[in-house]
Amino acid sequence: HVQLVESGGASVQAGGSLRLSCVASGYTSELCSMGWFRQAPGNEREGFAAIRRYSGTTFYADSVKGRFTISQDNAKNTLYLQMNSLKPEDTAMYYCAAATGFAESRWAEYAYWGQGTQVTVS
């Protein structure tokens, strides 16, 4: 089993920045892809950023490309999301997720989830 714990969510003004963190524990050696998802009230959960755990290859959805950066520190089993130029439409619960395969943007393949951290942009 793998456990994921997110942190760093907050309320910020439009144009501001936040950095989210996600610490993984358990059988982390089996993980190949890590990703960030978000879910706004009334909307489906959407994946928007992913990273291959061992190569560092990244993927971004168009909605965040150029504003958000996914990164990782494998020595600390920690995934990060740097969010810049935040917009009110970025308001959502943000989730960290992990997959045992090279899932990248195949969001349905992410099997492990954190509890989420709230980001509110006003």
Tab-separated table of C-alpha atoms in Angstrom:
chain	number	residue	atom	x	y	z
A	1	HIS	CA	0.000	0.000	0.000
A	2	VAL	CA	0.935	3.613	-0.570
A	3	GLN	CA	-0.165	6.598	1.461
A	4	LEU	CA	-0.183	10.161	0.105
A	5	VAL	CA	-0.537	13.283	2.215
A	6	GLU	CA	-0.928	16.708	0.635
A	7	SER	CA	-0.277	20.063	2.241
A	8	GLY	CA	0.120	23.697	1.296
A	9	GLY	CA	-3.398	24.670	0.297
A	10	ALA	CA	-4.518	28.159	1.273
A	11	SER	CA	-6.602	31.153	0.288
A	12	VAL	CA	-4.761	33.585	-1.978
A	13	GLN	CA	-5.528	36.557	-4.165
A	14	ALA	CA	-5.636	36.305	-7.930
A	15	GLY	CA	-2.167	36.592	-9.396
A	16	GLY	CA	-0.579	35.048	-6.346
A	17	SER	CA	1.427	31.853	-5.937
A	18	LEU	CA	1.273	28.709	-3.853
A	19	ARG	CA	3.341	25.567	-3.571
A	20	LEU	CA	1.643	22.302	-2.733
A	21	SER	CA	3.501	19.297	-1.382
A	22	CYS	CA	2.628	15.622	-1.286
A	23	VAL	CA	4.556	13.137	0.815
A	24	ALA	CA	4.377	9.484	-0.186
A	25	SER	CA	4.974	6.603	2.204
A	26	GLY	CA	4.670	2.842	2.096
A	27	TYR	CA	5.666	0.856	-0.994
A	28	THR	CA	6.855	3.894	-2.924
A	29	SER	CA	9.369	1.919	-4.994
A	30	GLU	CA	6.497	0.469	-7.045
A	31	LEU	CA	5.305	3.897	-8.162
A	32	CYS	CA	6.141	5.032	-11.698
A	33	SER	CA	3.971	8.106	-12.186
A	34	MET	CA	2.780	10.866	-9.895
A	35	GLY	CA	0.160	13.418	-10.702
A	36	TRP	CA	-1.933	16.311	-9.516
A	37	PHE	CA	-5.676	16.458	-9.898
A	38	ARG	CA	-8.243	19.025	-8.848
A	39	GLN	CA	-11.959	19.131	-8.321
A	40	ALA	CA	-14.036	22.273	-8.137
A	41	PRO	CA	-17.550	22.220	-6.647
A	42	GLY	CA	-19.998	20.767	-9.137
A	43	ASN	CA	-17.236	19.622	-11.464
A	44	GLU	CA	-15.596	16.294	-12.119
A	45	ARG	CA	-12.102	15.675	-10.839
A	46	GLU	CA	-9.567	16.486	-13.541
A	47	GLY	CA	-5.940	15.561	-13.916
A	48	PHE	CA	-3.693	18.366	-15.081
A	49	ALA	CA	-0.055	17.599	-14.287
A	50	ALA	CA	2.006	14.433	-14.151
A	51	ILE	CA	5.606	13.372	-13.789
A	52	ARG	CA	7.427	10.111	-14.372
A	53	ARG	CA	9.030	9.218	-11.086
A	54	TYR	CA	12.348	7.933	-12.440
A	55	SER	CA	12.902	10.017	-15.590
A	56	GLY	CA	11.314	13.286	-14.482
A	57	THR	CA	9.373	13.603	-17.723
A	58	THR	CA	6.436	15.953	-17.187
A	59	PHE	CA	3.028	16.481	-18.713
A	60	TYR	CA	0.655	19.429	-18.340
A	61	ALA	CA	-2.892	20.113	-19.400
A	62	ASP	CA	-3.347	23.281	-21.435
A	63	SER	CA	-5.290	24.894	-18.593
A	64	VAL	CA	-2.176	25.119	-16.400
A	65	LYS	CA	0.693	24.992	-18.886
A	66	GLY	CA	3.098	27.873	-18.295
A	67	ARG	CA	1.661	28.677	-14.849
A	68	PHE	CA	2.056	25.466	-12.865
A	69	THR	CA	5.185	23.343	-12.425
A	70	ILE	CA	5.252	19.776	-11.146
A	71	SER	CA	8.466	18.538	-9.578
A	72	GLN	CA	9.692	15.891	-7.190
A	73	ASP	CA	12.350	15.045	-4.666
A	74	ASN	CA	12.574	11.264	-4.730
A	75	ALA	CA	15.002	11.189	-1.810
A	76	LYS	CA	12.240	12.729	0.278
A	77	ASN	CA	9.410	10.878	-1.500
A	78	THR	CA	7.843	14.265	-2.026
A	79	LEU	CA	5.920	15.644	-4.975
A	80	TYR	CA	5.485	19.382	-5.463
A	81	LEU	CA	3.214	21.673	-7.413
A	82	GLN	CA	4.317	25.272	-7.856
A	83	MET	CA	1.340	27.377	-8.876
A	84	ASN	CA	1.901	30.888	-10.192
A	85	SER	CA	-0.417	33.509	-11.665
A	86	LEU	CA	-3.351	31.924	-9.884
A	87	LYS	CA	-6.835	32.648	-11.172
A	88	PRO	CA	-10.232	32.364	-9.467
A	89	GLU	CA	-10.997	29.420	-11.750
A	90	ASP	CA	-8.102	27.544	-10.127
A	91	THR	CA	-10.175	27.329	-6.944
A	92	ALA	CA	-10.595	23.640	-6.142
A	93	MET	CA	-9.626	20.785	-3.908
A	94	TYR	CA	-6.228	19.602	-5.092
A	95	TYR	CA	-5.286	15.952	-4.915
A	96	CYS	CA	-2.007	14.137	-5.269
A	97	ALA	CA	-2.172	10.743	-6.962
A	98	ALA	CA	0.167	7.932	-7.901
A	99	ALA	CA	0.246	5.070	-10.367
A	100	THR	CA	2.335	1.943	-10.640
A	101	GLY	CA	2.570	2.254	-14.421
A	102	PHE	CA	3.683	4.980	-16.800
A	103	ALA	CA	0.251	6.540	-16.592
A	104	GLU	CA	1.149	10.183	-17.366
A	105	SER	CA	-2.061	11.679	-18.703
A	106	ARG	CA	-4.021	8.413	-18.612
A	107	TRP	CA	-5.719	9.706	-15.507
A	108	ALA	CA	-7.885	6.651	-14.885
A	109	GLU	CA	-4.758	4.625	-14.148
A	110	TYR	CA	-3.929	6.544	-10.978
A	111	ALA	CA	-4.859	4.238	-8.129
A	112	TYR	CA	-3.503	5.904	-5.011
A	113	TRP	CA	-4.915	9.182	-3.713
A	114	GLY	CA	-4.309	11.689	-0.994
A	115	GLN	CA	-7.042	13.332	1.026
A	116	GLY	CA	-6.778	16.659	-0.780
A	117	THR	CA	-5.825	20.209	0.111
A	118	GLN	CA	-8.048	23.213	-0.591
A	119	VAL	CA	-6.908	26.092	-2.779
A	120	THR	CA	-9.109	29.171	-2.934
A	121	VAL	CA	-8.302	32.088	-5.244
A	122	SER	CA	-10.261	35.303	-4.955
